[in-house]
CSV table of C-alpha atoms in Angstrom, one decimal:
chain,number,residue,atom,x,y,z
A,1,UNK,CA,-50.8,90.4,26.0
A,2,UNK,CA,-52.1,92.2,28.9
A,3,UNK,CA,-50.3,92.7,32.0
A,4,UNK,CA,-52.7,92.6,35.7
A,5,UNK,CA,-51.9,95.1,37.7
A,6,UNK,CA,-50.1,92.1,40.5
A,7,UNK,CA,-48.4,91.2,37.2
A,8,UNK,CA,-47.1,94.6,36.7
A,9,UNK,CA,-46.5,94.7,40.5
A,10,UNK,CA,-44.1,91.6,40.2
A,11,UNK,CA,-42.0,93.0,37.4
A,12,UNK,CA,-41.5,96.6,38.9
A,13,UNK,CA,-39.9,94.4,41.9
A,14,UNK,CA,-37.7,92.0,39.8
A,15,UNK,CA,-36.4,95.2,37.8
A,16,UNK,CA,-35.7,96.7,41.1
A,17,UNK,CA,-33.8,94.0,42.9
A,18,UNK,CA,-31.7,93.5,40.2
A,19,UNK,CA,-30.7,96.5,39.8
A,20,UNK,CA,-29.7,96.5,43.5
A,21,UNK,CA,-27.9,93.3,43.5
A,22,UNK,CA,-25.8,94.5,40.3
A,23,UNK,CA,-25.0,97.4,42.8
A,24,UNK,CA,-23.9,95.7,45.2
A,25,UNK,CA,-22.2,93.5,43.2
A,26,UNK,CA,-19.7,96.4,41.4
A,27,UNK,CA,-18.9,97.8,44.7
A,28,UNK,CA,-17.7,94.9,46.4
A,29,UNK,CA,-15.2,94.2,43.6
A,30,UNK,CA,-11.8,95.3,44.7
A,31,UNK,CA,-9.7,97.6,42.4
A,32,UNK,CA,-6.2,97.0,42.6
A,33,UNK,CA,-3.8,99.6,41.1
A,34,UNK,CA,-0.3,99.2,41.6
A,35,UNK,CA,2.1,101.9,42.5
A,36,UNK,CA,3.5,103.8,39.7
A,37,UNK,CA,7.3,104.3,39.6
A,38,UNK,CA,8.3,107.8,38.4
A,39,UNK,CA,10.4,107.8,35.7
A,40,UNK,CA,14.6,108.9,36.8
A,41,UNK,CA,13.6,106.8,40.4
A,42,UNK,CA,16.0,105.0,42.0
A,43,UNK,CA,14.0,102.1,42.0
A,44,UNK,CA,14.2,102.2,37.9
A,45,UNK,CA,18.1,102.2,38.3
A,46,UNK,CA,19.5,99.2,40.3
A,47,UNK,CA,22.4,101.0,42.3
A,48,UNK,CA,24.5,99.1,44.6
A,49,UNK,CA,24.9,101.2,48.1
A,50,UNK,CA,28.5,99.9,50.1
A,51,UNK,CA,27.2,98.7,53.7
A,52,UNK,CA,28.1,101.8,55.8
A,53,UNK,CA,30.1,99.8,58.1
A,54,UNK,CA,32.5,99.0,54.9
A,55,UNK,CA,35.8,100.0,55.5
A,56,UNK,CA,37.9,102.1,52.8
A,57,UNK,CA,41.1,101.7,53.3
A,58,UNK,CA,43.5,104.1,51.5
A,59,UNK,CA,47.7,104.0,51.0
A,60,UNK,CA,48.8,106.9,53.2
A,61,UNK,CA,52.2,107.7,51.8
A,62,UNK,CA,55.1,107.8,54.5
A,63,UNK,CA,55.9,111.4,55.0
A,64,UNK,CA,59.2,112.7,53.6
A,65,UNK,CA,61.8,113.3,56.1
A,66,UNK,CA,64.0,116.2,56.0
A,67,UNK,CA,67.5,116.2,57.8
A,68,UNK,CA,68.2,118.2,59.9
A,69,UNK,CA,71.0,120.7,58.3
A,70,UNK,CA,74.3,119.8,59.8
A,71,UNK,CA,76.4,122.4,61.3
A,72,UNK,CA,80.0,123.5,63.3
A,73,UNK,CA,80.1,124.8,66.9
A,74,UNK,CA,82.8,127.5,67.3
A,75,UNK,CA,84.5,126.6,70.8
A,76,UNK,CA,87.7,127.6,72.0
A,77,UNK,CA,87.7,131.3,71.1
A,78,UNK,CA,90.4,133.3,72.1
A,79,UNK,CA,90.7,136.8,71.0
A,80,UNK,CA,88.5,138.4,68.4
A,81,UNK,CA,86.8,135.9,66.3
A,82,UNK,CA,84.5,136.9,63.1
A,83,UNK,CA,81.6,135.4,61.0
A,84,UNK,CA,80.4,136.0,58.0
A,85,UNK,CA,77.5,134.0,57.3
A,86,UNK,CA,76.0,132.8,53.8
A,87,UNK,CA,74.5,135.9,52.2
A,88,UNK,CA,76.0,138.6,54.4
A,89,UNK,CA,78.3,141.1,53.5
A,90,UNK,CA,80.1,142.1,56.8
A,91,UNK,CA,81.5,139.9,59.0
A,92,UNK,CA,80.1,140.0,62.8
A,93,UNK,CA,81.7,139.1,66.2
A,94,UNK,CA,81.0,135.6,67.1
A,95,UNK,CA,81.0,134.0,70.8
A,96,UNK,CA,81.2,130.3,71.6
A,97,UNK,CA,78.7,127.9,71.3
A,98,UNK,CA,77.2,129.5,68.0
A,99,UNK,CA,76.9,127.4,65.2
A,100,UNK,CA,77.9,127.8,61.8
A,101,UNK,CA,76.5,126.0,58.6
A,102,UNK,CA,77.7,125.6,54.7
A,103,UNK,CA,78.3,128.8,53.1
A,104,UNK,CA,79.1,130.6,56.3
A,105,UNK,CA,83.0,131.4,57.3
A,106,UNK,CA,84.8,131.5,60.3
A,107,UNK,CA,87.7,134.5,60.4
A,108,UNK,CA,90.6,134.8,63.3
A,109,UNK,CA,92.6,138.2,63.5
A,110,UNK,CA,95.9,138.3,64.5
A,111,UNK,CA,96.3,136.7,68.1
A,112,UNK,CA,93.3,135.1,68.2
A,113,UNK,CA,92.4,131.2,67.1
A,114,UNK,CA,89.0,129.3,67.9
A,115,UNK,CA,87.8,125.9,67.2
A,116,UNK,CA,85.2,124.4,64.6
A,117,UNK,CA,83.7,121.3,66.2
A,118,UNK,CA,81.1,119.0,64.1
A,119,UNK,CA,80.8,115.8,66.7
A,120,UNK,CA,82.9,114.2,69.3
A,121,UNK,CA,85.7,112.9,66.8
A,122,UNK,CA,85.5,115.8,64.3
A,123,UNK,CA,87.5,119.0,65.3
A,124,UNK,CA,89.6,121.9,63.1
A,125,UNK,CA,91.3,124.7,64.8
A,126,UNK,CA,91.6,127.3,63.1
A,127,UNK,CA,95.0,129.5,64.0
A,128,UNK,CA,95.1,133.2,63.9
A,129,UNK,CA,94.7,135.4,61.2
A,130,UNK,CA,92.6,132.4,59.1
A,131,UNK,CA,89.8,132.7,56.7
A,132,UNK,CA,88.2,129.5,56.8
A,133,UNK,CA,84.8,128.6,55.2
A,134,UNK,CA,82.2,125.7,54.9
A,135,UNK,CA,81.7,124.9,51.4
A,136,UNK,CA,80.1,121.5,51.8
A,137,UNK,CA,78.6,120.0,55.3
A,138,UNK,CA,75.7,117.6,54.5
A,139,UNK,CA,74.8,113.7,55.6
A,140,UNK,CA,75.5,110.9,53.3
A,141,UNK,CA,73.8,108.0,52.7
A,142,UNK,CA,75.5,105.7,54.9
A,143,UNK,CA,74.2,108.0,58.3
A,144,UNK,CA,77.8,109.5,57.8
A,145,UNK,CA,78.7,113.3,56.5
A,146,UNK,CA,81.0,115.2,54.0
A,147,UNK,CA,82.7,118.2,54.7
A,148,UNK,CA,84.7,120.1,52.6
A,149,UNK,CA,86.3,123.6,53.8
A,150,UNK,CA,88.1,126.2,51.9
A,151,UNK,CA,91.5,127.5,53.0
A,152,UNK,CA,91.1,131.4,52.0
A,153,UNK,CA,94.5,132.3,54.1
A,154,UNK,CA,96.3,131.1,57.0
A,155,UNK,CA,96.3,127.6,59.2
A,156,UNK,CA,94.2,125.1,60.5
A,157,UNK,CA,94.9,122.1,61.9
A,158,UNK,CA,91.9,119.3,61.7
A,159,UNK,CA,91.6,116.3,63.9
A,160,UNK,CA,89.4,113.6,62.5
A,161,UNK,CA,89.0,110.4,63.2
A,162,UNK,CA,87.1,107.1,62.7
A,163,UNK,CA,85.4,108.6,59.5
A,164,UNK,CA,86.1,105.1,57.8
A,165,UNK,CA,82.9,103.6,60.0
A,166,UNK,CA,80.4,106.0,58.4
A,167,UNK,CA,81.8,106.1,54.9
A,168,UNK,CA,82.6,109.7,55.3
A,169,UNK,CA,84.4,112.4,53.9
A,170,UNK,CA,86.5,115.3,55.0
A,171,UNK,CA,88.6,117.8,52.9
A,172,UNK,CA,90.2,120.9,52.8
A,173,UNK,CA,90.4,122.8,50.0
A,174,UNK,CA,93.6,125.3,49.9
A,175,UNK,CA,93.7,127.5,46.8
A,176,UNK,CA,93.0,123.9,44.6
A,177,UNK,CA,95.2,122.0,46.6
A,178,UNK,CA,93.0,119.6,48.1
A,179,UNK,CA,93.6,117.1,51.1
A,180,UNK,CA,91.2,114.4,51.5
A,181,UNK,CA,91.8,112.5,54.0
A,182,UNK,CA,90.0,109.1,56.6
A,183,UNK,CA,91.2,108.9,60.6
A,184,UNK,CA,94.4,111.6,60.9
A,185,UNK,CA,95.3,114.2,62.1
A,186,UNK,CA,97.2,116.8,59.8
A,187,UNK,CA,97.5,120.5,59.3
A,188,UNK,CA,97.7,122.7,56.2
A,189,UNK,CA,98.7,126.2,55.5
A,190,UNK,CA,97.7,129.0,52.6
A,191,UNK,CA,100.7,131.7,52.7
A,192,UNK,CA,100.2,133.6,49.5
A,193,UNK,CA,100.0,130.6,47.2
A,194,UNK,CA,102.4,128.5,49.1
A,195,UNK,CA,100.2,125.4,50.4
A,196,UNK,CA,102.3,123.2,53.0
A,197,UNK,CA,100.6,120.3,54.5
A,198,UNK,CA,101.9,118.5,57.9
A,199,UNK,CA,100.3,114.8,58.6
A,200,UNK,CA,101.1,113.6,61.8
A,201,UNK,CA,99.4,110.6,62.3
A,202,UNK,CA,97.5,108.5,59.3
A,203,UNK,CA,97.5,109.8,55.7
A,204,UNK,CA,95.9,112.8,53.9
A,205,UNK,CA,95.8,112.4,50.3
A,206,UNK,CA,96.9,115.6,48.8
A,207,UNK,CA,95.6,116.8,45.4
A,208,UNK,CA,96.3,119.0,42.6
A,209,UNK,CA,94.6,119.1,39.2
A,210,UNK,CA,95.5,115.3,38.1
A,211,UNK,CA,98.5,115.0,39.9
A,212,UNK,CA,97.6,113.2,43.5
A,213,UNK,CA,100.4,112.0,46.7
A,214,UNK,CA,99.8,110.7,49.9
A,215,UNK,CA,101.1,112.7,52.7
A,216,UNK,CA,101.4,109.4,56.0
A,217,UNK,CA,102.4,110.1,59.3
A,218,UNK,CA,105.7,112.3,60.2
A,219,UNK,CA,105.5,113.3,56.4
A,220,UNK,CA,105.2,116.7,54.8
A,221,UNK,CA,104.2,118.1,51.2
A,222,UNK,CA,104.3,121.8,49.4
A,223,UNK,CA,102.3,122.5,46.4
A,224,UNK,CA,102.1,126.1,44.7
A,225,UNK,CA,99.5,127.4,43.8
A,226,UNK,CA,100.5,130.8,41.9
């Protein structure tokens, strides 16, 4: 079969709009690709983020409260008065309104006396040539104290009262002779061994290994120590 040349005209331009319209065709087709998550992303991981305005709320422990430590005001002083505080080897002059603690101790020479006051209902005076010290001054539990002082040599003569309110305790230690006592007023004495203890108003319970009396008002006891 023989083509004319119009014949061969008409093909070329059938041939060549068709290739134009398949070109046209391929570049109006849209070519979605989707975004590609990296592997380790944090959109591969669901994580859940707290809302920033989320409050944490954390149990803040109360803080511990110390006591303050307790402590006797020398008063009174009347001659030459000496302290020998806790961890000290010699003995220094002391002037009123200084404050002694436990451990320290409070020493009068002859002709001189001074007075150990812990609060307004709490007072020992201490006569002269007296070694006296704090063993135990510390709060109890019931917002009260104990006290507990040590009868080297000489006199004192303690005024205590109303220490049955605050479940407190006050005693005097004399060479193992130990008076205990709860609202009195008494007075004990360490000559050489020779404990003597004067109650004038109330009762002091007076101790001695397992043997125990009570010393009321107007009454008077002597223990040995030696």
């Amino acid at each position: 079969m023989k083509l004319t040349f119009t014949g061969f005209c008409l093909l070329a331009a059938l041939i060549i709009c068709g290739s134009w319209s398949c070109s046209k065709k391929q570049s109006d087709v849209e070519i979605s690709i989707g975004t590609p998550t990296p592997i380790g992303s944090p959109a591969a991981t669901a994580v859940t983020t707290p809302n920033a305005t989320t409050a944490l709320a954390f149990a803040i422990p109360s803080p511990t409260v110390t006591p303050e430590p307790m402590e006797y005001e020398v008063e009174d002083i009347q001659g030459t008065v000496l302290a020998l505080f806790d961890g000290e080897s010699s003995p220094e002059t002391v002037e009123e309104g200084e404050t002694l603690e436990m451990g320290d101790s409070l020493i009068t020479k002859s002709g001189s006396q001074a007075t150990l006051s812990l609060n307004d209902v709490t007072a020992v005076h201490v006569s002269e040539s007296t070694t006296v010290k704090i063993a135990d001054l510390e709060p109890n539990a019931s917002h009260g104290f104990v006290s507990r002082l040590e009868l080297t040599a000489g006199k004192v003569l303690s005024e205590v009262e109303k220490l049955d309110q605050s479940d407190s305790t006050f005693e005097v230690d004399a060479g193992g002779v130990i008076c205990g006592v709860r609202g009195t007023a008494f007075e004990v004495q360490n000559e050489d061994g020779q404990v003597q203890t004067n109650t004038f108003h109330g009762a002091v319970e007076v101790q001695q290994g397992e043997q125990s009396q009570l010393v009321r008002g107007g009454e008077r006891s002597e223990e040995h120590t030696s």
